Each structure stands twice: as structure tokens, then as C-alpha cells.
mmCIF file of C-alpha atoms and ligand atoms in Angstrom:
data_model
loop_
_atom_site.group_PDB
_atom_site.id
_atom_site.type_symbol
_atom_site.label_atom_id
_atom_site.label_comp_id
_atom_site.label_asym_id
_atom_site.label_seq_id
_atom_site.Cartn_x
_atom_site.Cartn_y
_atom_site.Cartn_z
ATOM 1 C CA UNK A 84 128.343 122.693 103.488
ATOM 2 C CA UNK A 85 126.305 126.186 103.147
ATOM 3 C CA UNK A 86 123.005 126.070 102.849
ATOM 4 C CA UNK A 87 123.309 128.110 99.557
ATOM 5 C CA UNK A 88 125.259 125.358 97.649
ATOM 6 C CA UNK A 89 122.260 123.322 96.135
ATOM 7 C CA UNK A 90 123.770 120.174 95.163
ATOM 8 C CA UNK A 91 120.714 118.158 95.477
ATOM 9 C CA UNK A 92 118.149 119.296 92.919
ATOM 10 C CA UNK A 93 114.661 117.403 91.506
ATOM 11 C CA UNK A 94 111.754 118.924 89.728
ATOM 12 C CA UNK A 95 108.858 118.013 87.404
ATOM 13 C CA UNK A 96 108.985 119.169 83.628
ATOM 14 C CA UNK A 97 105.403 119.404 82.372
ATOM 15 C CA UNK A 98 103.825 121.277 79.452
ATOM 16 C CA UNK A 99 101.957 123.252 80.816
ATOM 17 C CA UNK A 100 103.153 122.568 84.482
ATOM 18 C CA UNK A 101 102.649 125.928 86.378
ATOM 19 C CA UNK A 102 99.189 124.684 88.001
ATOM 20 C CA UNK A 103 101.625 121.021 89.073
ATOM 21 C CA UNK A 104 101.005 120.815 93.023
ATOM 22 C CA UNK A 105 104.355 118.177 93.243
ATOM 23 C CA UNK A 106 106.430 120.832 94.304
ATOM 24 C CA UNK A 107 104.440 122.308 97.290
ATOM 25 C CA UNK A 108 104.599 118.345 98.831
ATOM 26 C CA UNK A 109 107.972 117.306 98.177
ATOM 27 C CA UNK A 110 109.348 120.619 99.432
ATOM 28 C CA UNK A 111 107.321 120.023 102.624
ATOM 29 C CA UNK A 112 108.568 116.715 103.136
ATOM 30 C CA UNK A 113 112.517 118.360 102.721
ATOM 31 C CA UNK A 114 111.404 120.607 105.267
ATOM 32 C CA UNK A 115 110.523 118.423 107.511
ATOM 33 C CA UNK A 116 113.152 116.083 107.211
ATOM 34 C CA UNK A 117 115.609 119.135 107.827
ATOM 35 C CA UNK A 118 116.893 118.685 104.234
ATOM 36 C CA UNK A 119 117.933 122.256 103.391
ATOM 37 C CA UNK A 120 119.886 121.701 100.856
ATOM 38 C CA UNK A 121 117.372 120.162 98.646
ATOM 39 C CA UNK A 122 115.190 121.875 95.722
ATOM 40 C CA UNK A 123 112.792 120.731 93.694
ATOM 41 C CA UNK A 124 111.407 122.737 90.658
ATOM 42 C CA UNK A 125 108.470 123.391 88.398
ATOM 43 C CA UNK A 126 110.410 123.472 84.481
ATOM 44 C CA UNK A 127 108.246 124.259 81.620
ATOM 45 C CA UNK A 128 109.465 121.912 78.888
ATOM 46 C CA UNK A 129 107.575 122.150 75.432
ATOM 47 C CA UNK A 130 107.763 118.526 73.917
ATOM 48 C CA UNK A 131 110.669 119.724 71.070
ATOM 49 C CA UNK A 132 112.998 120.436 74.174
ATOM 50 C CA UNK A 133 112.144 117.251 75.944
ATOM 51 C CA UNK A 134 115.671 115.648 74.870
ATOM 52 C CA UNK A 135 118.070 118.397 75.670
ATOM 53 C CA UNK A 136 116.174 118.529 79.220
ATOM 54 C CA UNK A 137 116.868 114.839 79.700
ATOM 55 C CA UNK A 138 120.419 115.495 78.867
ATOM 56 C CA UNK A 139 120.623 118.026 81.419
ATOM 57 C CA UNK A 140 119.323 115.684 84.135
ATOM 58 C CA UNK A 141 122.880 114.467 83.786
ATOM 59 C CA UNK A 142 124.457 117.639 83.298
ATOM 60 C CA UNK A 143 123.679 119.196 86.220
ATOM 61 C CA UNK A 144 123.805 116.540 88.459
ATOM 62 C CA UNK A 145 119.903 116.477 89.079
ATOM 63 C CA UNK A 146 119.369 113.657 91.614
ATOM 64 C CA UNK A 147 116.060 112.900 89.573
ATOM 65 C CA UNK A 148 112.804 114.712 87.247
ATOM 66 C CA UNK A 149 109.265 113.930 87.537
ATOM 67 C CA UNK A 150 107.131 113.705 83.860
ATOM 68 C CA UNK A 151 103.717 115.367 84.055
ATOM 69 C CA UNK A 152 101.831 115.892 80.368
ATOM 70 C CA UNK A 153 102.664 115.616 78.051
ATOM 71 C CA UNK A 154 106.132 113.747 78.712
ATOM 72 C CA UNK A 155 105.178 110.593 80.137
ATOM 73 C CA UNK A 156 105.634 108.172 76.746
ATOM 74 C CA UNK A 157 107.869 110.411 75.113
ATOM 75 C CA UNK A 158 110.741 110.259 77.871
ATOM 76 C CA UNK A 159 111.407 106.429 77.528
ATOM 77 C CA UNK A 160 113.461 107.618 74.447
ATOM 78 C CA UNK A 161 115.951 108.978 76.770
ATOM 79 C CA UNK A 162 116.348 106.822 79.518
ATOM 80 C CA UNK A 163 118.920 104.059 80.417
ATOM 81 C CA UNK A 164 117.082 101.386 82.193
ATOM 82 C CA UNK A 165 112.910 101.270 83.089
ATOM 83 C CA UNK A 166 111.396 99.481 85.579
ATOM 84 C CA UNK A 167 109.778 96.037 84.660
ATOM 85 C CA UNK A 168 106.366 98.110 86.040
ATOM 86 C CA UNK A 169 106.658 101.082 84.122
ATOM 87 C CA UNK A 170 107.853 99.178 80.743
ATOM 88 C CA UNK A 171 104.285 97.311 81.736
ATOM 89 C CA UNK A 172 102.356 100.446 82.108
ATOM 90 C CA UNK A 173 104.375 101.579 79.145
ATOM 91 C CA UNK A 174 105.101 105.331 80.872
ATOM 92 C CA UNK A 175 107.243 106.608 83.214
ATOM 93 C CA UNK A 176 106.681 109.674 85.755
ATOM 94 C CA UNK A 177 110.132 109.233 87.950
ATOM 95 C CA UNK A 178 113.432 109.285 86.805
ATOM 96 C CA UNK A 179 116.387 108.526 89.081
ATOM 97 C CA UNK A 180 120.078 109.936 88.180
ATOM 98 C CA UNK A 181 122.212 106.968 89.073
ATOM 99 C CA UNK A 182 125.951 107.997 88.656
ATOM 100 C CA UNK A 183 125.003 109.466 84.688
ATOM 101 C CA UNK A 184 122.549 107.258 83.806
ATOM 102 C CA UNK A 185 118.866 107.318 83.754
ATOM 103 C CA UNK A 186 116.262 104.930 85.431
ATOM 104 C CA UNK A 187 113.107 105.415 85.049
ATOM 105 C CA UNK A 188 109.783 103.908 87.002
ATOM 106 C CA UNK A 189 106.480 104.631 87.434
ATOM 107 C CA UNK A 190 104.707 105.820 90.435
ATOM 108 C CA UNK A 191 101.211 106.574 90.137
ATOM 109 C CA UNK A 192 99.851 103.089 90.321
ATOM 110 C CA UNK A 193 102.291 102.178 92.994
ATOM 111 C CA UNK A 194 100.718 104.937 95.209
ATOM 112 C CA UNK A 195 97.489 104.048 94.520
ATOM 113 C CA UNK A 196 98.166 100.742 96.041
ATOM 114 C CA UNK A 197 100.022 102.067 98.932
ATOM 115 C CA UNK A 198 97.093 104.212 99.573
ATOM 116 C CA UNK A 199 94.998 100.873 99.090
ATOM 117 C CA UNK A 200 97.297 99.173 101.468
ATOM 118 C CA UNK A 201 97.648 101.614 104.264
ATOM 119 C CA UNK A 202 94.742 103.607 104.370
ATOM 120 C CA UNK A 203 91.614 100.994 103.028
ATOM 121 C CA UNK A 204 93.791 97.739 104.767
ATOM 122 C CA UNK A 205 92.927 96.166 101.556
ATOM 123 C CA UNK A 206 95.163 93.090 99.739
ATOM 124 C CA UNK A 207 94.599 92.992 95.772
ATOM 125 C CA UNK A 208 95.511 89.741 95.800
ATOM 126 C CA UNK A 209 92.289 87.887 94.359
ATOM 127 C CA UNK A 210 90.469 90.793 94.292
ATOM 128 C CA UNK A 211 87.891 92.064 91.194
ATOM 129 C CA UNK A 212 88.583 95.197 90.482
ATOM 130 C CA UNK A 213 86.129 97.620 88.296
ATOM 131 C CA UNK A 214 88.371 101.102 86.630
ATOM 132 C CA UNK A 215 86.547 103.539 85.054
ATOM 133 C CA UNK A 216 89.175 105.294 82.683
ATOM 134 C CA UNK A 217 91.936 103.952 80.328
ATOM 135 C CA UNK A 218 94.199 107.418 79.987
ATOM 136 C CA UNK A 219 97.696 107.352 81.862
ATOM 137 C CA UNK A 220 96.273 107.205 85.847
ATOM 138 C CA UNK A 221 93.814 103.862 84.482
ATOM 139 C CA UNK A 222 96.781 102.338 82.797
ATOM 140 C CA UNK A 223 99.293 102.454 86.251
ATOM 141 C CA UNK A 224 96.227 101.361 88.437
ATOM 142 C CA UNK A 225 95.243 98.479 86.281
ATOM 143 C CA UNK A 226 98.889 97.117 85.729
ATOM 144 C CA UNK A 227 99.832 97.798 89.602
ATOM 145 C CA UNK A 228 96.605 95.721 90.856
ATOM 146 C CA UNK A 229 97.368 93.083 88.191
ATOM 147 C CA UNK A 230 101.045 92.705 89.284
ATOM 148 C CA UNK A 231 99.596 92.447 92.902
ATOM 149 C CA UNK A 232 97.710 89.609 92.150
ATOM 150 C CA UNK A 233 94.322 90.748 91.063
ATOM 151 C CA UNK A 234 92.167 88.327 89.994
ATOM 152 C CA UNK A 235 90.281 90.068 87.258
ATOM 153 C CA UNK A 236 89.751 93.720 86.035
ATOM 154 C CA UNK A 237 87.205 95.426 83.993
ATOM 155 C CA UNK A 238 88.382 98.589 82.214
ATOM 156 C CA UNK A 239 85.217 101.283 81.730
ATOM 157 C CA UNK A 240 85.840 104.091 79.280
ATOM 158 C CA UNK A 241 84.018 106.150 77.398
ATOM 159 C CA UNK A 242 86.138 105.483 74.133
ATOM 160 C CA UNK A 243 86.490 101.629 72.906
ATOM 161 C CA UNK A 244 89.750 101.578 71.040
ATOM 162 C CA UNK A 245 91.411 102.885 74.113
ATOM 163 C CA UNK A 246 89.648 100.640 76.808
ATOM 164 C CA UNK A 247 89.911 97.616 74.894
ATOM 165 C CA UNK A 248 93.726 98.056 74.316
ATOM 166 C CA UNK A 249 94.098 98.376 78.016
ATOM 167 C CA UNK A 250 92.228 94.768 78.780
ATOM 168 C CA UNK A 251 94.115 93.286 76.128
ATOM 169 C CA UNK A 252 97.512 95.037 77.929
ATOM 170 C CA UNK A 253 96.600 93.762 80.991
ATOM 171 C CA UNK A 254 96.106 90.186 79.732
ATOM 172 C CA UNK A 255 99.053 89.813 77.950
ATOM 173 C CA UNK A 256 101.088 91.842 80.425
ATOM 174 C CA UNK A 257 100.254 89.888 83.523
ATOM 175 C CA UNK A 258 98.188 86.857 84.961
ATOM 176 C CA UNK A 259 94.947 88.735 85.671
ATOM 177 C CA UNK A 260 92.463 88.284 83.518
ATOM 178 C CA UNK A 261 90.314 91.287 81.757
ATOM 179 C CA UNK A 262 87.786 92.707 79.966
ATOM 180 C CA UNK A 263 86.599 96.161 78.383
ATOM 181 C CA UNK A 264 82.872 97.689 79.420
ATOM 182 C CA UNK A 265 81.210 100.530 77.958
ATOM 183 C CA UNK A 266 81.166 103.996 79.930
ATOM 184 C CA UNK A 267 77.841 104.792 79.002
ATOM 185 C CA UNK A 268 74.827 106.216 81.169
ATOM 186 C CA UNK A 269 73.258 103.804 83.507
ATOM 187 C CA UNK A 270 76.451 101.926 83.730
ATOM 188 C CA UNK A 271 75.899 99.282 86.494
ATOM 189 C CA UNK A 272 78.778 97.841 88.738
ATOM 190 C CA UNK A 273 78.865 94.396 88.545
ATOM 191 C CA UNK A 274 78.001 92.747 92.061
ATOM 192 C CA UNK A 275 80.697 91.018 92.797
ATOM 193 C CA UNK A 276 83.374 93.635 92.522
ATOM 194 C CA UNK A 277 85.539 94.182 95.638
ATOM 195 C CA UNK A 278 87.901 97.586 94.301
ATOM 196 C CA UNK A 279 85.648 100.751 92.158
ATOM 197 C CA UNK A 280 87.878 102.699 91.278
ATOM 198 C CA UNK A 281 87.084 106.107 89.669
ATOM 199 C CA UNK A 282 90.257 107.295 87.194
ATOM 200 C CA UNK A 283 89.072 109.424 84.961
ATOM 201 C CA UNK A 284 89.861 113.409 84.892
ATOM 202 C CA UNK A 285 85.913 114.006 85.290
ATOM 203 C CA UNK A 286 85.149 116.599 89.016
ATOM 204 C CA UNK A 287 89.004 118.081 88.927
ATOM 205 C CA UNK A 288 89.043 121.306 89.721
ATOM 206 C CA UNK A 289 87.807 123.417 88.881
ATOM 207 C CA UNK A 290 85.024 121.167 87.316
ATOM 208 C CA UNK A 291 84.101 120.096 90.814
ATOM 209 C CA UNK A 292 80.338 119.496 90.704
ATOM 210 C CA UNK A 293 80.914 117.128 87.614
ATOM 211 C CA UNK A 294 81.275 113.146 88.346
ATOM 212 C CA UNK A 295 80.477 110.329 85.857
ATOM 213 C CA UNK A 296 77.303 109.139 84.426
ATOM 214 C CA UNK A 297 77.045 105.766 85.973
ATOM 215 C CA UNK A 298 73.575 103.978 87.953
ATOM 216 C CA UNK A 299 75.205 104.499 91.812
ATOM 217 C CA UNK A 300 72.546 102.445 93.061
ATOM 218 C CA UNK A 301 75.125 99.520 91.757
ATOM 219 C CA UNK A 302 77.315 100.373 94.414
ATOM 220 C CA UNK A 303 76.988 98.412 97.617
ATOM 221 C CA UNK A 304 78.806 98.528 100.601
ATOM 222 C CA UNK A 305 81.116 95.290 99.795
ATOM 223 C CA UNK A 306 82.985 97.522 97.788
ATOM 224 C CA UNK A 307 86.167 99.924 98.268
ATOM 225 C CA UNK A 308 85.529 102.938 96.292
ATOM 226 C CA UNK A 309 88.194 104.776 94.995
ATOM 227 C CA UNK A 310 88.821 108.486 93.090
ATOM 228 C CA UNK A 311 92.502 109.390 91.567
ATOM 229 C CA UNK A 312 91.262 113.300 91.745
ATOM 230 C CA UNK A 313 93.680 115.024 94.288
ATOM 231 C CA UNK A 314 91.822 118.230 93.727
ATOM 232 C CA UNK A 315 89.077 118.707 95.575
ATOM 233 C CA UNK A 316 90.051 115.239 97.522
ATOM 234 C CA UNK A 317 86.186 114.199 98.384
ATOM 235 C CA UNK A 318 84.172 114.931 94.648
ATOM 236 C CA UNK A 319 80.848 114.098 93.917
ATOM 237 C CA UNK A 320 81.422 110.214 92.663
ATOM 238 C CA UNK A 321 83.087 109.670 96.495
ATOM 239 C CA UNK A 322 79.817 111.195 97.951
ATOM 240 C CA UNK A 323 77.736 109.169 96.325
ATOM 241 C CA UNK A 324 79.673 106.030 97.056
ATOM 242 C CA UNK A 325 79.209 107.586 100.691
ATOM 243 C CA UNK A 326 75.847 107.467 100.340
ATOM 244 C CA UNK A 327 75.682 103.579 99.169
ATOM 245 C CA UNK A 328 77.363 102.893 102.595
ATOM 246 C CA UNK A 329 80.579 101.957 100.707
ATOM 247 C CA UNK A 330 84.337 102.947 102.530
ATOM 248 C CA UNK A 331 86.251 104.992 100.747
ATOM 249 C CA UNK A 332 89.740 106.093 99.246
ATOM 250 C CA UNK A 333 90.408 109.696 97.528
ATOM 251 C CA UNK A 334 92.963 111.072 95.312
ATOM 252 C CA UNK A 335 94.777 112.954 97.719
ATOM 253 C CA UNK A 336 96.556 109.632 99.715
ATOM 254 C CA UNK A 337 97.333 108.320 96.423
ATOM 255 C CA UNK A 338 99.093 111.467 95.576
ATOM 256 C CA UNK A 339 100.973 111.581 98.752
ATOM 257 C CA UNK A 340 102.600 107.942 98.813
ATOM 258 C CA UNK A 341 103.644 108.347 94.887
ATOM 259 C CA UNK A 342 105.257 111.413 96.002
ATOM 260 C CA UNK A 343 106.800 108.976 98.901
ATOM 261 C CA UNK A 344 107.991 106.475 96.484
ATOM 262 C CA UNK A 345 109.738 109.341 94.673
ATOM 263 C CA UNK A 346 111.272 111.077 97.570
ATOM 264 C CA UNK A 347 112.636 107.373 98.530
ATOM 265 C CA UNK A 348 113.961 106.919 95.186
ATOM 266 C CA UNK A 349 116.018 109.967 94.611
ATOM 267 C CA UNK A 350 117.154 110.901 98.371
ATOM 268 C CA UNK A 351 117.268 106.918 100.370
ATOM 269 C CA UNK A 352 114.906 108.374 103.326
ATOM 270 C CA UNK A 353 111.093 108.146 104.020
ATOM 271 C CA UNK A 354 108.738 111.338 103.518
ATOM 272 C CA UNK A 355 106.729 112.781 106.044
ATOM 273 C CA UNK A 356 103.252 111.723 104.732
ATOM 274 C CA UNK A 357 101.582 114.153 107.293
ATOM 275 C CA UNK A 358 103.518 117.166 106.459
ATOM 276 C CA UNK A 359 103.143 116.194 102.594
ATOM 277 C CA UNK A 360 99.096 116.147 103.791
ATOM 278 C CA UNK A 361 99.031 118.987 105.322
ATOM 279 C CA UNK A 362 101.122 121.205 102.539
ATOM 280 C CA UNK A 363 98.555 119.746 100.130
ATOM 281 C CA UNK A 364 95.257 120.549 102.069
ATOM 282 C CA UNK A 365 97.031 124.209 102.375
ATOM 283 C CA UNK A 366 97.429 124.632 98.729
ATOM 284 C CA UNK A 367 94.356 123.211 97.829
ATOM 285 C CA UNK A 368 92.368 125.397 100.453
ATOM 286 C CA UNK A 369 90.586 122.123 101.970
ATOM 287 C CA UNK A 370 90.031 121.594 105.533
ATOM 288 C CA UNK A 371 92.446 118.870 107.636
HETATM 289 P P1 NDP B 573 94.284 111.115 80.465
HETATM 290 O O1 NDP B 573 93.989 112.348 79.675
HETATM 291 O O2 NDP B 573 95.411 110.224 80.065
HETATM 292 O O3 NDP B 573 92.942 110.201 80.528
HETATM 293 C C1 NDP B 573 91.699 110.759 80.840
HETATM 294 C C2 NDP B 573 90.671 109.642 81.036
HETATM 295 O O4 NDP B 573 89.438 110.256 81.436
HETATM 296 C C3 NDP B 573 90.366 108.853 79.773
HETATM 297 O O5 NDP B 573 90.004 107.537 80.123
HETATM 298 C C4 NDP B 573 89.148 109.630 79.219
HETATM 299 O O6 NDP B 573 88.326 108.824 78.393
HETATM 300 C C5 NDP B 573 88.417 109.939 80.496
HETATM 301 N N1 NDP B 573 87.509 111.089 80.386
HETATM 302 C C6 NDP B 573 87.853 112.403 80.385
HETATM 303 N N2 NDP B 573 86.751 113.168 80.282
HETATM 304 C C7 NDP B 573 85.693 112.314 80.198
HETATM 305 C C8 NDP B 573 84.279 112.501 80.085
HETATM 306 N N3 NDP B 573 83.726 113.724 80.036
HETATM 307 N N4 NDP B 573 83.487 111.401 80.041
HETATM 308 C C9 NDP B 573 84.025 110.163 80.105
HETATM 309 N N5 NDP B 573 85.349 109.914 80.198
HETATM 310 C C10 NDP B 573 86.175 110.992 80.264
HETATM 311 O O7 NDP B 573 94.468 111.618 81.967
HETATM 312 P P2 NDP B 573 95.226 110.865 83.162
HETATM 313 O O8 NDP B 573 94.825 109.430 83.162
HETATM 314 O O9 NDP B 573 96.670 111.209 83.145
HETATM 315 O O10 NDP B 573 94.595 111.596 84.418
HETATM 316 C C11 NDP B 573 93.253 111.320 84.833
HETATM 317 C C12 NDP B 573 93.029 111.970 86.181
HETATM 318 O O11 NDP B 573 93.859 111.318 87.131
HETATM 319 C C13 NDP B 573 93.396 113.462 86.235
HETATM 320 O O12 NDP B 573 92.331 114.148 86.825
HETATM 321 C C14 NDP B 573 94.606 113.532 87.143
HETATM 322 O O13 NDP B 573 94.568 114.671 87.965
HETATM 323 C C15 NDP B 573 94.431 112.286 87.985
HETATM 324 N N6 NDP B 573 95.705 111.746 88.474
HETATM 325 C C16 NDP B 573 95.842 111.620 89.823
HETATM 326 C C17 NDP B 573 97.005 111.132 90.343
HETATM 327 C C18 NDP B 573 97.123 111.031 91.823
HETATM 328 O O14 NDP B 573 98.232 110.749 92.299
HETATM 329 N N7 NDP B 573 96.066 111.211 92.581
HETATM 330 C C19 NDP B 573 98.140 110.724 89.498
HETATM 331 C C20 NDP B 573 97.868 110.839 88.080
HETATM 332 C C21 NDP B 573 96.681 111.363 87.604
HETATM 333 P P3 NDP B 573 88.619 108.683 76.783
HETATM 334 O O15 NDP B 573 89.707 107.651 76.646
HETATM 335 O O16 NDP B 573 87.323 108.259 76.238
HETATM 336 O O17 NDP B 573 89.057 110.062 76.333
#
């Protein structure tokens, strides 16, 4: 088969999307597994178009789409079968062509744990965990550590209605227990919490000096600190966790292995984590 005839196509639609790193990582990880004749591509799709783009998942044989913004609700509409995870979370980011029909799942808490797993060696399982943040990134993380047996989780966010809708998701969604804190200055992590994680959109880039307005004195060493921003991979919060003596996990490895669980997904083989890495650092001008 040339290496012109693209029969195995993926992509992200996104509104906006242009600024969407996904396709820099998955393209490095075709590379390097010698897949030429793979694509993957960046599709502005404003929300009236989002059905007739689903359709054409089909049509042209797409293997599978990633949802960014503002997509990620919206697309269950149009799919065939979700996930029990991602009917859960109540979004989906990955959709899989199976033979015509569409399955979707989501990834982004999924690679948070992976990046949990493999690079802090840490087990939810009976684990307190502490999120600060209840948008789409909060939701995935708190569902995935409840489904992996955390014990209990406290959802932080700045509004209520949203917070305390996740806790009472999370309870009636799974076995972990919950409850909803305020994100307000001076906010003090509890003692006994063994997972911090930071999953709010507050220090992306290019708002990189910016991190929340919490007391990090609260944060001791016992903990695993945690930040969802990809972009720049070690922000403020993560230096101040630093500081507290507390190991570490940043938005970039999370990133990675949900673009790992993707790649898996639509093409049956295992990503090149390093070369995704390393395409990632490139793009986002940070040193390896
Ligand atoms: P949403 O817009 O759905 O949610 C944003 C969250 O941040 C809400 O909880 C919001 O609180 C909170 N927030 C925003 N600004 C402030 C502020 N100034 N003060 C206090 N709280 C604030 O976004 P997502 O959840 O989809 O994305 C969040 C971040 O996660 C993004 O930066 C994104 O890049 C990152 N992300 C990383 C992934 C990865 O693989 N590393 C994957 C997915 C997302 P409120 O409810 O009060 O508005």
C-alpha cells in the first residue's frame, strides 16, 4: 500500500482547537511506531456542525475523533455505545469507529491515574484524595480515583453549585464517599490527605505565574501533589508543593498516557511515551 493512500485517519474537533497540542503527540508516536500511513487532524467544528461531523466519523472511515471544548457533553447525542466510565463522568473525549458504529470513553481521568500509577507508584485504593476544581478535568479525576477504590474525596471549587454536584456524583456514582469544600483564600489541606490534586485551568499558559489561593503551609510531605496543566508542565502550585517537601506529578504525564489510551484504542498497539514526551517538551519550548 502507498504511503499516499491514508486509510487510517483520527483527529480532534474542538471549537476553537488551533492552539490543541494532541496532534503534535499522537503524530510522534505514528512516527515512531513506523505508522506512515496514519494522520491525525486538528478540525474546527462550531457546536451547530457537531452532528454532521459525527456522521462523517463513519463516512469516511475515521478510525476514531478526540472532543476538546466545547464538544465533550454534547457528543453523547451521537454515539452508539459509552463506556460505563465516561457515562460516570458523564463526557466523553475518545471515540472509537467500530465497523460504523460509535463508542465512546473517556480518557482524561484514566491518564491521570496511569500517570499516578507509573510515575508516583501510587495505588488509589483507600486513599483520601483532596481536588481542587469541579469543570470537565475534576469530574474524570474524581470518578477515575473513585472507581479505583478511593476511599474518600473532597471536591474544592470556587463555585458551590458546581462542586457540590460533583460530591453528590461521586456518591451516588460509586462507593467512595465525598464531600464539597470551599475554594476560598487560606484554604487548608486537611492532614490526612494522601492525593492533592490541582485541576483547575488556573497557571496555563500563558497565565503562568498565576496558581491558586490556598494556605501551602497545609501541604506536608505525606502527600502526592498533583497539577492537570500540561502547559508549562512544573507551574507555580507544583513549586510550592516542592517547597513543602511533597513528591510530585505534573500535567504533562497525564497528558501523555491519555493520549496512550487513545492511540491503543483506535490502532491495537502501545505509544511511544518518550517520543510523545519529547514532541511535547518541543512544542511547548520546555527543557527534557
Ligand atoms: P473547565 O472550564 O471545565 O473547568 C475549569 C475549573 O477551573 C472549574 O472548576 C473552575 O471553577 C476553575 N477555575 C477557573 N478559573 C478559576 C479561578 N480564577 N479561581 C478559581 N477557580 C477557577 O476546564 P477543564 O476542567 O476542562 O480544564 C481544566 C484544566 O485542565 C485546563 O487547564 C486544561 O488544560 C487541563 N486539562 C489537562 C488535561 C491533561 O491531560 N493534562 C486533560 C484535560 C484538561 P468554577 O466552577 O468556579 O468556574
Amino acid at each position: 500500500m502507498g504511503k499516499s493512500y491514508l486509510d487510517n485517519l483520527v483527529g480532534v474537533f474542538g471549537h476553537p482547537v488551533a492552539e490543541n497540542p494532541t496532534v503534535v503527540m499522537i503524530e510522534a508516536a505514528f512516527h515512531a511506531a513506523g505508522m506512515e500511513n496514519w494522520r491525525y487532524l486538528t478540525i474546527e467544528i462550531p457546536p451547530e456542525h457537531l452532528a454532521e461531523a459525527m456522521k462523517a466519523v463513519t463516512t469516511l472511515n475515521m478510525k476514531g475523533i478526540n472532543l476538546t471544548m466545547p464538544h465533550k457533553v454534547e457528543v453523547l447525542r451521537h454515539l452508539d455505545e459509552i463506556s460505563e466510565a465516561a457515562d460516570k463522568i458523564g463526557a466523553v473525549n475518545t471515540v472509537v469507529n467500530r465497523s460504523g458504529k460509535l463508542f465512546g470513553e473517556n480518557t482524561d481521568g484514566k491518564g491521570f491515574l496511569e500517570s499516578l500509577r507509573k510515575d508516583g507508584g501510587i495505588d488509589p485504593k483507600n486513599k483520601r484524595a483532596v481536588v481542587l476544581g469541579a469543570g470537565g478535568a475534576g469530574r474524570a479525576i474524581c470518578i477515575e480515583l473513585a472507581l479505583a477504590g478511593c476511599r474518600h474525596i473532597t471536591v474544592v471549587n470556587r463555585s458551590a453549585n458546581r462542586g457540590e454536584e460533583l460530591a453528590r456524583r461521586i456518591e451516588e456514582k460509586t462507593s467512595a464517599r465525598a464531600d464539597f469544600m470551599a475554594l476560598t483564600p487560606g484554604f487548608a489541606v486537611p492532614e490526612n490527605t494522601d492525593i492533592f490534586v490541582q485541576a483547575t485551568s488556573i497557571g496555563l499558559y500563558p497565565d503562568t505565574g498565576a496558581k491558586p489561593d490556598i494556605e501551602y503551609d497545609s501541604i506536608l510531605p505525606s502527600m502526592t501533589v498533583c497539577d492537570v496543566i500540561p502547559n508549562p508542565p512544573h507551574t507555580e502550585f507544583l513549586t510550592e508543593a516542592e517547597r513543602r517537601g511533597a513528591p510530585t506529578l505534573d500535567g504533562m504525564g497525564m497528558l501523555v498516557y491519555q493520549g496512550t489510551i487513545g492511540f491503543r484504542l483506535w490502532t491495537g498497539k502501545e505509544a511511544s511515551v518518550d517520543a510523545m514526551k519529547s514532541a511535547l517538551q518541543r512544542e511547548f519550548g520546555v527543557a527534557d
